[in-house]
Amino acid sequence: MTRIDATAQRGFDRVLGAENVISDRARLRSYECDGLTGYRVIPALVLLPRTAEQVAAAVRVCAEHGITFVARGAGTGLSGGALPVADGVVISLQRLRRVLAVDPVDRLAVLEPGVTNLEITKAAAPYGLYYAPDPSSQQVCTIGGNVAENSGGAHCLKYGFTTNHVLALEVVLADGSVVTLGGDTTEQLGPDLRGVFLGSEGTLGIATKVTVRLLRTPEAVRTLLADFPSVAAAGEVVSDIIAGGIVPAAVEMMDTLAIEAAEAAVCAGYTLGVPAALVVELDGPAQECHNQFERVKAICEAHGCTRLHIAADAEERAAIWRGRKSAFAAVGRISPDYFVQDGVVPRTRLAEVLSRIGEMGEAVGLRVANVFHAGDGNLHPLVLYDASAGETARAEKLSAEIAELCVELGGSLSGEHGIGTDKACSMPKMFSEADLELMGRVRDAFDPGGLCNPGKLLPTPRLCGERPGKYRPHPLEAAGVIERL
Amino acid sequence: MSTPSAFDPHRPPSRELLDDCVHCGFCLPTCPTYQLWGEEMDSPRGRIYLMSLAEQGEIGLDGALHEHIDACLGCMACVSSCPSGVRYDRLLEAVRPQLERNVPRSRSDRLFRNVIFALFPHRRRLQVAAAIGVVYQKLRGLPAMARLTERVAGMGATFARLAALEALLPPVRLRDAFAALPERIPAAGTARRRVALLTGCVQDVFFHQVNVATARVLAAEGCEVLVPRHQHCCGALELHSGRELSAIARAQRTIATFEKLPVDAIITNVAGCGSSMKQYGELLADDPAWATRAAAFSATVRDVHEVLAELEPVAPRHPVRARVVYHDACHLGHAQGVRAQPRAVLRTVPGLRLVEAAETELCCGSAGIYNLVAPDAAAELGARKAANIRAAHPDLVVTANPGCLLQLRRHLAATSGDAFVPLMHPVQVLDASIRGTAPAMD
Amino acid sequence: MTIATVLRPTSLAEAAAALADTTGSVRIVGAGTAADWAGSPEPADVVLSTTALTGVIVHNPGDMTVAVRAGTPLRELNAMLAVHGQRVASDAARVDLGATIGGLVATADAGPSALVYGCLRDLVIGATVMLADGTVARTGGHVIKNVAGYDLAKLVHGCHGTLALIAELVLRLHPLPGATSTVRLIGSLADSAEAARAVLASPLEPVACEWSNGALLVRLAGTPGALPARLATLLGSAARRLDAAEQEAAWAAHAALVAGPGSRPHVDRAVLRVGARPSRLPAVIAELTSELGATGVTAGLATGVGTVTLPADPDVVARAHQLVYGVGGSSMLRSRPPGCVAPAWGPAPSAIEVLRAVQAELDPRGRLGAGRFHPWM
Ligand SMILES: Cc1cc2nc3c(=O)[nH]c(=O)nc-3n(C[C@H](O)[C@H](O)[C@H](O)COP(=O)(O)OP(=O)(O)OC[C@H]3O[C@@H](n4cnc5c(N)ncnc54)[C@H](O)[C@@H]3O)c2cc1C
Ligand code: SF4
Ligand code: SF4
């Protein structure tokens, strides 16, 4: 059944114990996809190591036998990054989930890769500290997955993404050797390889130990939920806040459909039927936070806000966030099927992109719900469809066109979910051949044999055909502002 | 493409329910088996995936599906944590009977399960077992089971399970085991409600005092309490284990016993019983003779805390000065969504300080008969729960399910060297507060 | 000694041609403020200066991003951005000496406020780089949030002129703070470390927390308000809030120590940059001072990054590296006297093979920056 030769299989059994090697077809199938279920591949084996040493030993067996491997955290990725390879193994990191150290003095934590994002904050909380990046999936996604995807979250506008919070990584390279990238401080010994590994989607090695910075819990947090008569009005509020020199901890926007879904799931107190709602959160020293909050309130009112709800306590604040964070999983309640898109546009083009998305949806007769990180222009259009009504192909096309629209407007194919399997073939729309070739060379430097999560992130002829999508010049390039040689 | 489903046509899990799962994984962290083993197949997402494959005929019912559904505690933490509203409870209730019917169990497994189901749901047999004290010996002594246990005990792995059964049973006062409540307890003052009380099988034998306290508290808060004499087991254990036919029979008997009573609510103080009785409507939905009766019955079932939380307190309370951890029984918190009410009820007691332990949503490993059929996993979860509770430094731990009480007692005791932590049902605390006695620590 | 050809391209095309049309070794130079950092560059056939590759390509105030040619001095860039109330939030000591943005990135330089804004690696959102064969490639983009493809701007952050020429950079901007204020508390390094711990445990969120010249300096930024007073109270009666002129002077003095005595011929001291866990830094510095005669100390008590000036003696410097590595830290020699052969680096990092492989892929002939990472590469 498996396509792995017997000596290799014995090798895995030896380093992990046979009971930690899954080879039964039905069980293998439960690993055939991640959070993006449209892509499925049954792996030859699934390995369940318990320690970093076992991960390295297993990778050495792979290297010896030329077997490809795919690291897997919680399998919540939305770009098919943890999609198995048919003749390869999946190395699950779910059993490496010890918090190895929390150092309240130097304000850092050392973690095994399977620790969930939220557990880091839970472990740090007794010291008045927390881990800043907060993807909506934080209760389940792992720090290893976050490292691979350079995950972001609502609070990344002010505090930055995973890459800004990881100090050091212990990495098992494709040949099974173990190296440390980064160190105890931000001082670097030469080029920032840690930074290259962050966001490399599991294609450069497997992180087996992660050192992250912890921040002090802010003295004050103020959160408001404001309704607006139009998406454009809400967009102007965002611009005015930023132009006013305020860096909010988070600015999130939801439209009518997204609000409907979130309310159906968690009854968080959003107003049904309003065209747009903004969640704005400020934090920091109490007085500073208070002053800025008053200015934000005034800006909201100046733009015709129809309801301003200010969280009175931690519980109300949690409710607002529960609504926002459950939004996309909750879309399942208002539509039988949906695609989540993840594009980025320059913040100043938000209103434009939203109206274009609306038109595109109308043109093909599909509804699009919008939930997004308004502060940094990261959109999550949710294309709603009904597979049983034969709408899948149309929806998929619309979703892909939205991502490409973002590139056309000077943005990016992905703000946080990654390229993975899903968008590898769209990469040539954003990057030239030379850009991609450089990425390929860096990949070869880390993994000359191409064993580590092959087929992800970079387009391959096998995946995309000989001539993948056409390069779309960046608007600055089209306008002759930037040169392309 | 059109491979036939591996399930038989009698109530297979429905495709719509299976399709509700979007594979987001939000249910993983609160799933106890996933916490223990870190495997996809032992997570709710993985179990649903396997069910779905079976429904499409891509895998059979035996093997992976059977083993991983067996390993599920039925704690329903996954239902609470799912943002997409996936009804894993209904999927599980559909799949378990399918497996019981269609997949033969190994002989030792079958025999052991038979022992449990021969013992637990029967008040009489439990009383006998309790009277002699040592259940393990008692099992041999029960004529109906002598042969069974001999064979069971002869099989290595099953020893651990029997030891588990023995270790769990609480010391019981003989008087309690045979005691019964009067059939009607009048309300103190003007009656605000009239309710019927399910006394339960395990509960009444091992925790009779909880029933006494429940009746007293309800009366004190203005409820007239009816306690039908000929009550039987509500079938919770069987329902949650996929023994559908006997569960149905028990449900019908329970409905018949209670439905004629002129009451506002049928009350239970046992989480597992409440969750199963609230499910009767679904369980009997296909039976035209019973569907309406069952639905009407389920609609009147309330957990005792739900009723108490609704009633403005009238009975004066005396202070109980204690740090108290309330442990959410899965069948109350996850299955019935009753989390706030018991806490609210406890907060009516002056002097009482409610503290939360870490991982409140995680199962203690009791889970019906789980700690009997999978003692290792249950013990690991029990130890984890005990450590979390100890870390909150309570003077007293309360929970509303006898299974949890038994499990917690064992594991809180097992952390040797630590101070003794008394365990009670929340209504016992309330009872003590209303009566002005020190809470009777068991 | 061969006389190097000096090329000063003014555009991307000229820069590419400068690389593609020449052979032999290439040394990339910017303003020359870190010419002698991180190892002795070997004599090169071509010196490629970025000083004419300057100017803003596009600034979009609403998006708070700017695209700029790499030879632009950060000081000038920030002066231009200030008109819009914005800035690149880096306060590396060399900024005031005229360092170019490309040079600052290539040397991974950072100042005290890296505590909250991060290093330049955290502010660069896109880059155009040029390989030794003239290949031009872009990475990242023009939006602050972007995970498409590898983040190769990181690869040139700290490359010290090896691997690739940084031709253009896209940077994330921050608003100019409404006001900054600094509180000074005179005290020993050890006492200041204690005081710093209290500041960091408080909710005051300082943007810099440094010890230098016998005093702890804590900088706050934001709208003017009660914060400085709270900070002064926290630090006790000996703490003093500096007025604007004092504030400027105090931080200039700090920057002067970081920059060190420079590499003038008569100077025989070198600057060592040190990174160690904040809790370990004071002890390391104390030992460098007492054992090896270090002076000119600046210590980032929250970041764990410090600088000391040491005798430019190879033996002393080697021992200093050892000392820092002994506590799990890292160190690099910065400016030093001409001809000084003290080792720029301590032991090679565990990932050195990866670094060599990256160099072999990007610059197989080793044209760029030979000598920089001696003896590692
Ligand atoms: C409902 C929902 C909401 C989400 N919200 C957000 C959000 O707000 N922001 C956001 O950024 N993302 C979000 N995501 C996406 C996803 O949660 C993140 O990408 C997350 O970081 C993935 O973590 P994981 O542990 O599930 O990784 P997996 O999905 O298991 O793997 C993701 C990738 O990481 C690689 N990988 C995993 N572990 C390692 C390791 N130790 N070393 C090297 N490579 C590894 C895998 O090979 C794969 O390529 C959301 C997903 C869902 C389902
Ligand atoms: S059951 Fe719910 S929470 Fe779990 S994976 Fe499915 S949709 Fe997500
Ligand atoms: S019922 Fe409990 S054990 Fe079973 S899958 Fe759900 S969370 Fe896991």
Short mmCIF file of C-alpha atoms in Angstrom, two decimals, chain C residues 81-302:
data_model
loop_
_atom_site.label_atom_id
_atom_site.label_comp_id
_atom_site.label_asym_id
_atom_site.label_seq_id
_atom_site.Cartn_x
_atom_site.Cartn_y
_atom_site.Cartn_z
CA LEU C 81 9.01 62.83 5.60
CA ALA C 82 8.76 65.10 8.63
CA VAL C 83 6.85 67.58 6.51
CA HIS C 84 4.07 64.98 6.46
CA GLY C 85 4.41 64.20 10.16
CA GLN C 86 6.01 60.86 9.35
CA ARG C 87 9.36 59.14 9.67
CA VAL C 88 11.31 55.94 9.34
CA ALA C 89 11.48 54.97 13.01
CA SER C 90 15.17 54.18 13.28
CA ASP C 91 17.54 56.11 15.52
CA ALA C 92 20.81 54.30 14.84
CA ALA C 93 23.80 56.40 15.89
CA ARG C 94 25.07 56.61 12.32
CA VAL C 95 21.96 58.29 11.00
CA ASP C 96 23.30 61.64 12.07
CA LEU C 97 26.64 60.90 10.45
CA GLY C 98 24.92 60.67 7.08
CA ALA C 99 24.52 56.89 6.76
CA THR C 100 22.48 55.75 3.77
CA ILE C 101 19.34 53.73 4.25
CA GLY C 102 20.85 50.88 2.23
CA GLY C 103 23.97 50.92 4.36
CA LEU C 104 21.98 50.88 7.56
CA VAL C 105 20.03 47.86 6.33
CA ALA C 106 23.14 46.05 5.09
CA THR C 107 24.78 46.44 8.49
CA ALA C 108 21.63 45.63 10.48
CA ASP C 109 22.20 48.74 12.49
CA ALA C 110 19.70 49.87 15.09
CA GLY C 111 19.33 52.46 17.80
CA PRO C 112 17.79 52.61 21.26
CA SER C 113 14.19 52.85 20.05
CA ALA C 114 14.46 49.45 18.40
CA LEU C 115 12.89 48.49 21.73
CA VAL C 116 9.47 49.38 20.36
CA TYR C 117 9.86 49.92 16.63
CA GLY C 118 12.16 47.01 15.96
CA CYS C 119 15.21 47.07 13.74
CA LEU C 120 15.17 48.10 10.10
CA ARG C 121 14.35 44.48 9.23
CA ASP C 122 11.02 45.15 10.89
CA LEU C 123 10.43 48.32 8.87
CA VAL C 124 11.49 47.16 5.41
CA ILE C 125 8.48 45.83 3.53
CA GLY C 126 10.03 45.42 0.11
CA ALA C 127 13.36 45.55 -1.65
CA THR C 128 14.96 45.51 -5.06
CA VAL C 129 18.26 43.72 -4.98
CA MET C 130 20.87 43.06 -7.60
CA LEU C 131 22.97 39.94 -7.77
CA ALA C 132 26.62 39.88 -8.76
CA ASP C 133 25.65 38.89 -12.30
CA GLY C 134 23.41 41.92 -12.65
CA THR C 135 20.14 40.04 -12.11
CA VAL C 136 17.56 42.38 -10.63
CA ALA C 137 14.98 40.86 -8.34
CA ARG C 138 12.25 42.21 -6.15
CA THR C 139 10.96 40.85 -2.89
CA GLY C 140 8.06 41.91 -0.69
CA GLY C 141 5.93 44.73 -2.04
CA HIS C 142 4.42 48.10 -1.20
CA VAL C 143 1.99 47.06 1.52
CA ILE C 144 2.83 46.59 5.18
CA LYS C 145 1.15 43.24 5.38
CA ASN C 146 2.32 40.71 2.85
CA VAL C 147 3.36 37.09 3.07
CA ALA C 148 3.65 36.26 -0.62
CA GLY C 149 6.95 34.50 -1.28
CA TYR C 150 10.12 34.43 0.77
CA ASP C 151 10.97 37.62 2.59
CA LEU C 152 14.35 38.11 0.97
CA ALA C 153 14.79 41.63 2.24
CA LYS C 154 15.80 39.84 5.43
CA LEU C 155 18.64 38.17 3.60
CA VAL C 156 20.34 41.49 2.90
CA HIS C 157 19.67 42.80 6.41
CA GLY C 158 23.11 42.25 7.89
CA CYS C 159 24.80 41.04 4.70
CA HIS C 160 27.49 43.75 4.97
CA GLY C 161 27.86 44.09 1.23
CA THR C 162 27.95 40.40 0.44
CA LEU C 163 25.22 38.41 -1.38
CA ALA C 164 23.61 41.29 -3.28
CA LEU C 165 23.46 45.01 -3.84
CA ILE C 166 20.50 46.65 -2.17
CA ALA C 167 19.23 49.03 -4.84
CA GLU C 168 15.83 50.14 -3.59
CA LEU C 169 13.87 49.74 -0.40
CA VAL C 170 10.22 50.10 0.51
CA LEU C 171 9.72 51.10 4.11
CA ARG C 172 6.90 51.21 6.58
CA LEU C 173 6.52 54.64 8.21
CA HIS C 174 5.41 55.76 11.65
CA PRO C 175 3.84 59.01 12.74
CA LEU C 176 6.21 61.49 14.33
CA PRO C 177 5.60 61.31 18.05
CA GLY C 178 3.67 64.23 19.46
CA ALA C 179 6.34 64.79 22.05
CA THR C 180 9.31 62.99 23.51
CA SER C 181 10.69 63.38 26.95
CA THR C 182 13.56 61.80 28.78
CA VAL C 183 14.09 61.11 32.45
CA ARG C 184 17.63 60.67 33.71
CA LEU C 185 18.68 58.82 36.82
CA ILE C 186 22.35 58.95 37.70
CA GLY C 187 23.67 55.62 38.97
CA SER C 188 25.88 52.63 38.41
CA LEU C 189 25.12 50.12 35.69
CA ALA C 190 23.99 47.55 38.24
CA ASP C 191 21.65 49.97 40.02
CA SER C 192 20.35 51.22 36.71
CA ALA C 193 19.58 47.66 35.66
CA GLU C 194 17.37 47.35 38.75
CA ALA C 195 15.68 50.65 38.00
CA ALA C 196 15.17 49.67 34.37
CA ARG C 197 13.47 46.49 35.48
CA ALA C 198 10.99 48.52 37.48
CA VAL C 199 10.34 50.80 34.51
CA LEU C 200 9.72 47.84 32.25
CA ALA C 201 7.41 46.21 34.74
CA SER C 202 5.40 49.43 34.90
CA PRO C 203 2.77 50.30 32.31
CA LEU C 204 4.72 53.31 31.03
CA GLU C 205 5.96 51.73 27.80
CA PRO C 206 9.26 53.56 27.32
CA VAL C 207 10.58 53.74 23.77
CA ALA C 208 14.19 53.57 24.92
CA CYS C 209 15.89 52.53 28.11
CA GLU C 210 19.67 52.88 28.00
CA TRP C 211 22.57 53.25 30.38
CA SER C 212 25.49 55.40 29.29
CA ASN C 213 27.80 58.02 30.76
CA GLY C 214 26.95 56.94 34.29
CA ALA C 215 23.21 57.38 34.04
CA LEU C 216 20.02 55.65 33.05
CA LEU C 217 18.14 57.42 30.27
CA VAL C 218 14.49 56.54 29.77
CA ARG C 219 12.70 58.05 26.80
CA LEU C 220 8.94 58.32 26.44
CA ALA C 221 7.07 59.26 23.31
CA GLY C 222 3.50 60.26 22.72
CA THR C 223 1.14 63.11 23.29
CA PRO C 224 2.38 65.36 26.05
CA GLY C 225 0.75 64.34 29.30
CA ALA C 226 1.28 62.96 32.73
CA LEU C 227 3.57 60.13 31.71
CA PRO C 228 6.94 61.79 32.32
CA ALA C 229 5.82 62.78 35.79
CA ARG C 230 4.73 59.22 36.52
CA LEU C 231 8.07 57.98 35.28
CA ALA C 232 10.01 60.41 37.45
CA THR C 233 7.97 59.37 40.48
CA LEU C 234 8.62 55.74 39.72
CA LEU C 235 12.36 56.30 39.57
CA GLY C 236 12.48 58.23 42.83
CA SER C 237 13.53 61.68 43.88
CA ALA C 238 16.97 61.41 42.29
CA ALA C 239 15.45 61.11 38.84
CA ARG C 240 15.18 64.23 36.75
CA ARG C 241 13.20 65.09 33.70
CA LEU C 242 15.48 66.67 31.11
CA ASP C 243 14.55 69.81 29.25
CA ALA C 244 14.64 69.81 25.47
CA ALA C 245 18.26 70.87 25.11
CA GLU C 246 19.46 68.48 27.80
CA GLN C 247 17.50 65.71 26.22
CA GLU C 248 19.09 66.25 22.87
CA ALA C 249 22.55 66.49 24.39
CA ALA C 250 22.11 63.33 26.45
CA TRP C 251 21.10 61.22 23.47
CA ALA C 252 23.79 62.77 21.27
CA ALA C 253 26.35 61.79 23.88
CA HIS C 254 24.92 58.29 23.84
CA ALA C 255 25.18 58.13 20.06
CA ALA C 256 28.75 59.38 20.20
CA LEU C 257 29.71 56.46 22.41
CA VAL C 258 28.03 54.00 20.05
CA ALA C 259 29.85 55.50 17.09
CA GLY C 260 33.11 55.24 19.00
CA PRO C 261 36.34 57.10 18.41
CA GLY C 262 36.26 56.32 14.68
CA SER C 263 39.02 54.82 12.62
CA ARG C 264 41.46 57.66 12.53
CA PRO C 265 45.09 56.57 12.29
CA HIS C 266 46.17 57.63 15.78
CA VAL C 267 43.31 55.87 17.50
CA ASP C 268 44.04 52.42 18.86
CA ARG C 269 40.64 51.42 20.11
CA ALA C 270 37.84 49.48 18.45
CA VAL C 271 34.10 49.32 19.02
CA LEU C 272 32.45 46.03 19.91
CA ARG C 273 28.73 45.57 19.55
CA VAL C 274 27.33 43.13 22.07
CA GLY C 275 24.00 41.37 22.37
CA ALA C 276 23.03 39.31 25.41
CA ARG C 277 19.86 38.63 27.35
CA PRO C 278 19.00 41.86 29.16
CA SER C 279 19.44 40.16 32.52
CA ARG C 280 22.95 39.08 31.60
CA LEU C 281 24.18 42.20 29.82
CA PRO C 282 25.23 44.24 32.89
CA ALA C 283 27.45 41.43 34.19
CA VAL C 284 29.03 40.91 30.78
CA ILE C 285 29.76 44.57 30.45
CA ALA C 286 31.12 44.74 33.96
CA GLU C 287 33.53 41.95 33.09
CA LEU C 288 34.53 43.52 29.78
CA THR C 289 35.27 46.68 31.70
CA SER C 290 37.20 45.18 34.57
CA GLU C 291 39.01 42.39 32.69
CA LEU C 292 39.58 43.88 29.28
CA GLY C 293 39.59 47.59 29.83
CA ALA C 294 36.38 48.39 28.00
CA THR C 295 35.21 51.99 28.07
CA GLY C 296 32.54 54.04 26.33
CA VAL C 297 29.77 51.72 27.45
CA THR C 298 26.19 51.99 26.28
CA ALA C 299 23.85 49.29 27.54
CA GLY C 300 20.33 48.72 26.27
CA LEU C 301 18.85 47.44 29.48
CA ALA C 302 15.63 46.38 27.82
#
